[in-house]
Coordinates of N, CA and C in Angstrom, one line a residue:
X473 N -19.1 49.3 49.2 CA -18.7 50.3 48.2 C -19.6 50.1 47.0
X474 N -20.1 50.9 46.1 CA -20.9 51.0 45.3 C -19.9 52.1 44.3
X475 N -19.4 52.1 43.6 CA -18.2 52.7 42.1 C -19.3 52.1 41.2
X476 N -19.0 53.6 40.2 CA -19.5 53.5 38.9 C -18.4 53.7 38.1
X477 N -18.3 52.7 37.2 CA -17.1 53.0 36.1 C -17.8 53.0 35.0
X478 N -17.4 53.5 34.1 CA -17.8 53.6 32.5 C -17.0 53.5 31.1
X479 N -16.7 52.6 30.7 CA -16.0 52.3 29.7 C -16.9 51.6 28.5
X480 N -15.4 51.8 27.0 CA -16.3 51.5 25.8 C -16.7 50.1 25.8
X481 N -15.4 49.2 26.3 CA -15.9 48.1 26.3 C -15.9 46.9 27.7
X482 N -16.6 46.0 28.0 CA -16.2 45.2 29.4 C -16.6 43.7 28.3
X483 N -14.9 43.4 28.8 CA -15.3 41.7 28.9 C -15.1 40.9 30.1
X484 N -16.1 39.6 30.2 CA -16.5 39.1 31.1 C -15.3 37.9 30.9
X485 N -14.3 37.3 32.1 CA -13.6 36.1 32.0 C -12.4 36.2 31.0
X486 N -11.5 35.7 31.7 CA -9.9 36.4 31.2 C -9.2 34.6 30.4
X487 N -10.1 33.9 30.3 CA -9.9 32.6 29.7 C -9.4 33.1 28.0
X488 N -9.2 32.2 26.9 CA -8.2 32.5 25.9 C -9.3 33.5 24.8
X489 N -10.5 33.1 25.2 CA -11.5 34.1 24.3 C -11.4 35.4 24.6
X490 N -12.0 35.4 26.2 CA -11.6 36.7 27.3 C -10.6 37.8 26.8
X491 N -9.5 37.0 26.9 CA -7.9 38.2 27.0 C -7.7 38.6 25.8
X492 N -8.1 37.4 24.8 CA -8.0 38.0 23.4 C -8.8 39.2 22.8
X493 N -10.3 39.0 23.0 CA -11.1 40.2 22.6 C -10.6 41.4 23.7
X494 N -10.5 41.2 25.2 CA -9.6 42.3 25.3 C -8.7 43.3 24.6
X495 N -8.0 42.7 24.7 CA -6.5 43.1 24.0 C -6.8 43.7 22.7
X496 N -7.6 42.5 21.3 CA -8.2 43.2 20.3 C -8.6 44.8 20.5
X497 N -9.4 44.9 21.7 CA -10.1 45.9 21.6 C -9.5 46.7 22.3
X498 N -8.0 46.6 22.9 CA -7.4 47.6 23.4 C -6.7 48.5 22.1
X499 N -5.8 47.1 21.3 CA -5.4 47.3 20.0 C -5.9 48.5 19.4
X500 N -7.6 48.4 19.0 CA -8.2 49.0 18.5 C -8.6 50.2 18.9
X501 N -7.6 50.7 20.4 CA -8.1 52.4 21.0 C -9.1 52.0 21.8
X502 N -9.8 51.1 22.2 CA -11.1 51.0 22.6 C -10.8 50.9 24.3
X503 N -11.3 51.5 25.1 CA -11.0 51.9 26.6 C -11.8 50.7 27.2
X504 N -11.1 49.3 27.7 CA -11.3 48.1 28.3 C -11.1 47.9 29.6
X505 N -12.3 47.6 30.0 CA -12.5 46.7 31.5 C -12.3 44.9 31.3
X506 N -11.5 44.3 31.5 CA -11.6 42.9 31.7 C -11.8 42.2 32.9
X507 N -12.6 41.2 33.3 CA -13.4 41.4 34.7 C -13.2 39.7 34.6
X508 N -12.3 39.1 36.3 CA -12.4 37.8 36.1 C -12.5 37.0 37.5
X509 N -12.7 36.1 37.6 CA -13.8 36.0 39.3 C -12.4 35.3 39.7
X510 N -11.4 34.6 38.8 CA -9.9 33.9 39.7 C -9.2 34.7 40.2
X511 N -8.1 34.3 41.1 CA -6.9 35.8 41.2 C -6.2 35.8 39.7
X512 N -6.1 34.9 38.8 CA -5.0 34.8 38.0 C -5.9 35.2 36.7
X513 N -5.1 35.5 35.6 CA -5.7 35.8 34.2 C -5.3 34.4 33.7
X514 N -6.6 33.8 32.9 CA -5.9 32.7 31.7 C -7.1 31.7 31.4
X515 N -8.4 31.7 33.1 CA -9.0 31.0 32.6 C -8.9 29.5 33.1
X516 N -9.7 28.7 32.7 CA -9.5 27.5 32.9 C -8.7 26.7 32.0
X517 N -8.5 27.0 31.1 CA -7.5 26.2 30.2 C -6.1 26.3 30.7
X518 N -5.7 27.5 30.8 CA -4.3 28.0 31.6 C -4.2 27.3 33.2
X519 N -5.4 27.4 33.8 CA -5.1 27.3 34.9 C -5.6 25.9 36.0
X520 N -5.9 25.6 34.9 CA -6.4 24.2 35.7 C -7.2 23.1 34.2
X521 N -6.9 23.2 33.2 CA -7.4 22.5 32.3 C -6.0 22.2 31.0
X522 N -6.3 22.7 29.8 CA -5.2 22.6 28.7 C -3.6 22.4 29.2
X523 N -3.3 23.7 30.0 CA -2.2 23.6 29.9 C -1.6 22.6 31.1
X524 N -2.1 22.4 32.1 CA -1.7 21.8 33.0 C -1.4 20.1 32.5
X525 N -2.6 20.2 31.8 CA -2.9 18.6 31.2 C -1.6 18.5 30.3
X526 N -1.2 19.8 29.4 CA -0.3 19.1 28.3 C 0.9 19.0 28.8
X527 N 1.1 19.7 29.8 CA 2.8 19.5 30.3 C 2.7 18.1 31.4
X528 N 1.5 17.8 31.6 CA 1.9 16.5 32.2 C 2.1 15.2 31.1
X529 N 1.2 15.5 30.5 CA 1.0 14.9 28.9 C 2.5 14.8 28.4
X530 N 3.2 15.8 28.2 CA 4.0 15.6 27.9 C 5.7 15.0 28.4
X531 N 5.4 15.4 29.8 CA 6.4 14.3 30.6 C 5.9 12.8 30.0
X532 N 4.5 11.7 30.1 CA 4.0 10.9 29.7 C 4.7 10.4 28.5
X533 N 4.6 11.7 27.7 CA 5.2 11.0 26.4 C 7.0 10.7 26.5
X534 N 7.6 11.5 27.1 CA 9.3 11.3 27.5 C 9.0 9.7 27.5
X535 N 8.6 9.7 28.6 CA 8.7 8.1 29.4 C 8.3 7.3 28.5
X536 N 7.6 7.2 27.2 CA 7.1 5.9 27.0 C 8.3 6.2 25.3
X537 N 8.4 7.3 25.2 CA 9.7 7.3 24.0 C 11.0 6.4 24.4
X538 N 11.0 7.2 25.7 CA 12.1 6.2 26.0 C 12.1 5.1 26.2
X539 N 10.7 4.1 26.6 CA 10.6 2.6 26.6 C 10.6 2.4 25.1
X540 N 10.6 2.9 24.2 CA 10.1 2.5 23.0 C 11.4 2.7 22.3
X541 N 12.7 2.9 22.5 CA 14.1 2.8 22.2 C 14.5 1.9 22.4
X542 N 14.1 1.1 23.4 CA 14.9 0.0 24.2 C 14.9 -1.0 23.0
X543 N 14.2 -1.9 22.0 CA 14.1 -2.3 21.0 C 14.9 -2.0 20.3
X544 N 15.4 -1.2 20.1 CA 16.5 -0.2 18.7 C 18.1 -0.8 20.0
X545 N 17.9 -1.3 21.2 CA 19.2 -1.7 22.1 C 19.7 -0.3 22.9
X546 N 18.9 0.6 23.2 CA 19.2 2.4 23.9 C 18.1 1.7 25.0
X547 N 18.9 1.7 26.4 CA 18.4 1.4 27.7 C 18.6 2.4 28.5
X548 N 16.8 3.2 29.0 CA 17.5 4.9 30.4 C 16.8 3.8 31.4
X549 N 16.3 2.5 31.9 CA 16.0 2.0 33.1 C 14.7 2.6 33.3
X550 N 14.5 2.2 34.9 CA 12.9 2.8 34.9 C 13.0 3.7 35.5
X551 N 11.7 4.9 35.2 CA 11.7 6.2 35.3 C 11.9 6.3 37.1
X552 N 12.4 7.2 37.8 CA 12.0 7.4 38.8 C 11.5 9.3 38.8
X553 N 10.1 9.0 39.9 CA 8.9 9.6 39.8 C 9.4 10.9 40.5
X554 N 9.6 12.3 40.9 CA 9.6 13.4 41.7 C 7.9 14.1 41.9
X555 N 7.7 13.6 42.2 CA 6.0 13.8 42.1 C 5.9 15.2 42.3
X556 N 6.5 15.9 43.8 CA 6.6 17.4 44.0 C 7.3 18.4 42.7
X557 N 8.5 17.8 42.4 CA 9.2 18.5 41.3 C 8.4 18.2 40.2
X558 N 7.5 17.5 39.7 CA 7.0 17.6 38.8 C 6.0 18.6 39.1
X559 N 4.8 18.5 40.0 CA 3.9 19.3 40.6 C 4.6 20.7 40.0
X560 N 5.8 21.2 40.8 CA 6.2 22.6 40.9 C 6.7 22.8 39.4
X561 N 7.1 22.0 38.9 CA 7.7 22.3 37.2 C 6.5 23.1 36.6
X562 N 4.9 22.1 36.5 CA 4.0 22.3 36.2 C 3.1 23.6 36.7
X563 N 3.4 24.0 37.3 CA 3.3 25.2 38.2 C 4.0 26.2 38.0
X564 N 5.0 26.4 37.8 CA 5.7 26.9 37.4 C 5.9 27.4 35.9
X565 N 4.9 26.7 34.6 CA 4.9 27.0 33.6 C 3.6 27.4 33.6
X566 N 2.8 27.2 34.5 CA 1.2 28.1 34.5 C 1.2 29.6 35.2
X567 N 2.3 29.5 35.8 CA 2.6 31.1 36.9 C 3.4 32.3 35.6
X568 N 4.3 31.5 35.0 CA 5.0 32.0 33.8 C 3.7 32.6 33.3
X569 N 3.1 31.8 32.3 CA 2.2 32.1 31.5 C 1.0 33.0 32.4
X570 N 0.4 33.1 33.5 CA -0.4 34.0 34.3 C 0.5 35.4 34.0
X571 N 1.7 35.2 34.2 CA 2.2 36.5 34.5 C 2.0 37.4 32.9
X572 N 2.3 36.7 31.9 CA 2.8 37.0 30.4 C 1.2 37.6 30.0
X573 N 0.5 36.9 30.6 CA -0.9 37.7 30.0 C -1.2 39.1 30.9
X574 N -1.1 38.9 32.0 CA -1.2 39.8 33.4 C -0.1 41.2 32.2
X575 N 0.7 40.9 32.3 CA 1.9 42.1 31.5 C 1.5 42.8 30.4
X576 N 0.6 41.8 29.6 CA 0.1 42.2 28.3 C -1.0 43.2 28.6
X577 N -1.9 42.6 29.6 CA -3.1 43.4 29.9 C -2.7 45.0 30.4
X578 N -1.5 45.5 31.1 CA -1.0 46.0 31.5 C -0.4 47.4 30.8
X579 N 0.2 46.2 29.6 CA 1.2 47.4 28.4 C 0.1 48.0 27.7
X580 N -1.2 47.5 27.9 CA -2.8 47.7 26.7 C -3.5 48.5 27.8
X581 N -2.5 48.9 29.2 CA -4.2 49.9 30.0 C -5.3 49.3 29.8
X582 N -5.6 48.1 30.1 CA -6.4 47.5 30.3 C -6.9 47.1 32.0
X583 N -8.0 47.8 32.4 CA -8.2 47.6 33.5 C -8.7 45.6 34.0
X584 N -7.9 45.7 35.0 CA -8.4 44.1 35.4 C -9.3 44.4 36.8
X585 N -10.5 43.9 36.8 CA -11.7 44.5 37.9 C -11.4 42.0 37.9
X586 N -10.8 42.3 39.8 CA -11.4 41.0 39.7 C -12.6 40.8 40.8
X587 N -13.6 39.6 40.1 CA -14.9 40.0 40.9 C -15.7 38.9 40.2
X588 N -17.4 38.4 40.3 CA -18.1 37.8 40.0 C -19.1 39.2 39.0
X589 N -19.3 38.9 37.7 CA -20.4 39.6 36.7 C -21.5 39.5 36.4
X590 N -22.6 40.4 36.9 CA -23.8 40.2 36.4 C -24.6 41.1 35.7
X591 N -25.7 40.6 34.5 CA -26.0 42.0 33.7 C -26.9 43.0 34.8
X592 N -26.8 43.6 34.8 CA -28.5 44.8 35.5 C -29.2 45.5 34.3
X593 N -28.5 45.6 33.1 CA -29.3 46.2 32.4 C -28.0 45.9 31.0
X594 N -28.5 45.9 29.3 CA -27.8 45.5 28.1 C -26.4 46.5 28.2
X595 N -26.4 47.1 29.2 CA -25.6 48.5 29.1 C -24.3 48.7 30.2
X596 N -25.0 47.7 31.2 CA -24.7 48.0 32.6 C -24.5 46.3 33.2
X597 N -23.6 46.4 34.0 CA -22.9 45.2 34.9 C -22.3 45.4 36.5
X598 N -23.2 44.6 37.2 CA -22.7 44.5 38.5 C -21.6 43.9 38.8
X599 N -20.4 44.0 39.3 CA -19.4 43.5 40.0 C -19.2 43.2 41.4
X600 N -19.5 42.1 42.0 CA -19.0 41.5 43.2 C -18.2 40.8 43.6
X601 N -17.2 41.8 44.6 CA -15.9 40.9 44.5 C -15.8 41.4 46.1
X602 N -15.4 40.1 46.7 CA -14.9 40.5 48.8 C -16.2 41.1 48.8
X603 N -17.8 40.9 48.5 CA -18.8 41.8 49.4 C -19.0 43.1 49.2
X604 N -17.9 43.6 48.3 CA -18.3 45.0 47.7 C -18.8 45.0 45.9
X605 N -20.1 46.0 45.7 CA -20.4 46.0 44.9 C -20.0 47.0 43.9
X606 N -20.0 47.2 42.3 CA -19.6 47.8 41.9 C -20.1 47.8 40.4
X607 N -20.6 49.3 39.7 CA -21.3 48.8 39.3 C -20.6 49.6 37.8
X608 N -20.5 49.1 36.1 CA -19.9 49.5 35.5 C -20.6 49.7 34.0
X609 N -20.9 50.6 33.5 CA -21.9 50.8 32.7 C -20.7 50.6 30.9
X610 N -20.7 50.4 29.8 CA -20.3 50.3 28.8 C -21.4 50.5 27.7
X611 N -20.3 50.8 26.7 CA -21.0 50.9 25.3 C -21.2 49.8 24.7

């Protein structure tokens, strides 16, 4: 397939810079393509970096608050580990947050083209996504 789309603006990658200038520019009337090579919106901070890390991070910190009461004479014993239920907890607050941007993009008519970005010209951008190409010109 070979599609030409034409819109005012295209941003490349739905990571926290990505969705934002999106959105900004939906805000602002401006007719948006946001283009992202994952199935999910958010990027690598959302989806495999920041947030993953702080909610494990933050279980980490429970456990050692609670060793650090024991001193003051407050005993919870030693932690036992759900490794899956933790996994899914964690997962479960990155699917939340995928969806909450996914919705935003949505209420802003903001088209989501998911695919791999390349320039062809200051003007113009190739999209390949599944082997079909697609090609999307902006202002």
């Amino acid at each position: 397939m070979n599609d030409h789309l034409h819109v005012e603006v295209v941003v490349v990658g739905a990571g926290p810079g990505g969705y934002a200038a999106a959105f900004r520019s939906a805000d602002l009337g401006k007719n948006v393509i946001l283009i992202e090579k994952d199935d999910v919106l958010g990027g690598v901070c959302l989806n495999r970096g920041c947030i993953p890390s702080k909610t494990l991070l933050h279980l980490a910190k429970i456990i050692e608050d609670a060793q650090s009461v024991e001193k003051s004479g407050i005993s919870f014993g030693k932690p036992k580990l759900d490794l899956e239920k933790i996994r899914h907890s964690k997962e479960s607050i990155v699917t939340q947050l995928n969806k909450g941007i996914a919705q935003l993009a949505k209420v802003r008519n903001i088209k989501v083209i998911k695919g791999s970005a390349s320039f062809k010209s200051s003007h113009q951008l190739i999209i390949i996504s599944n082997g079909d190409t697609q090609t999307i010109s902006f202002e």
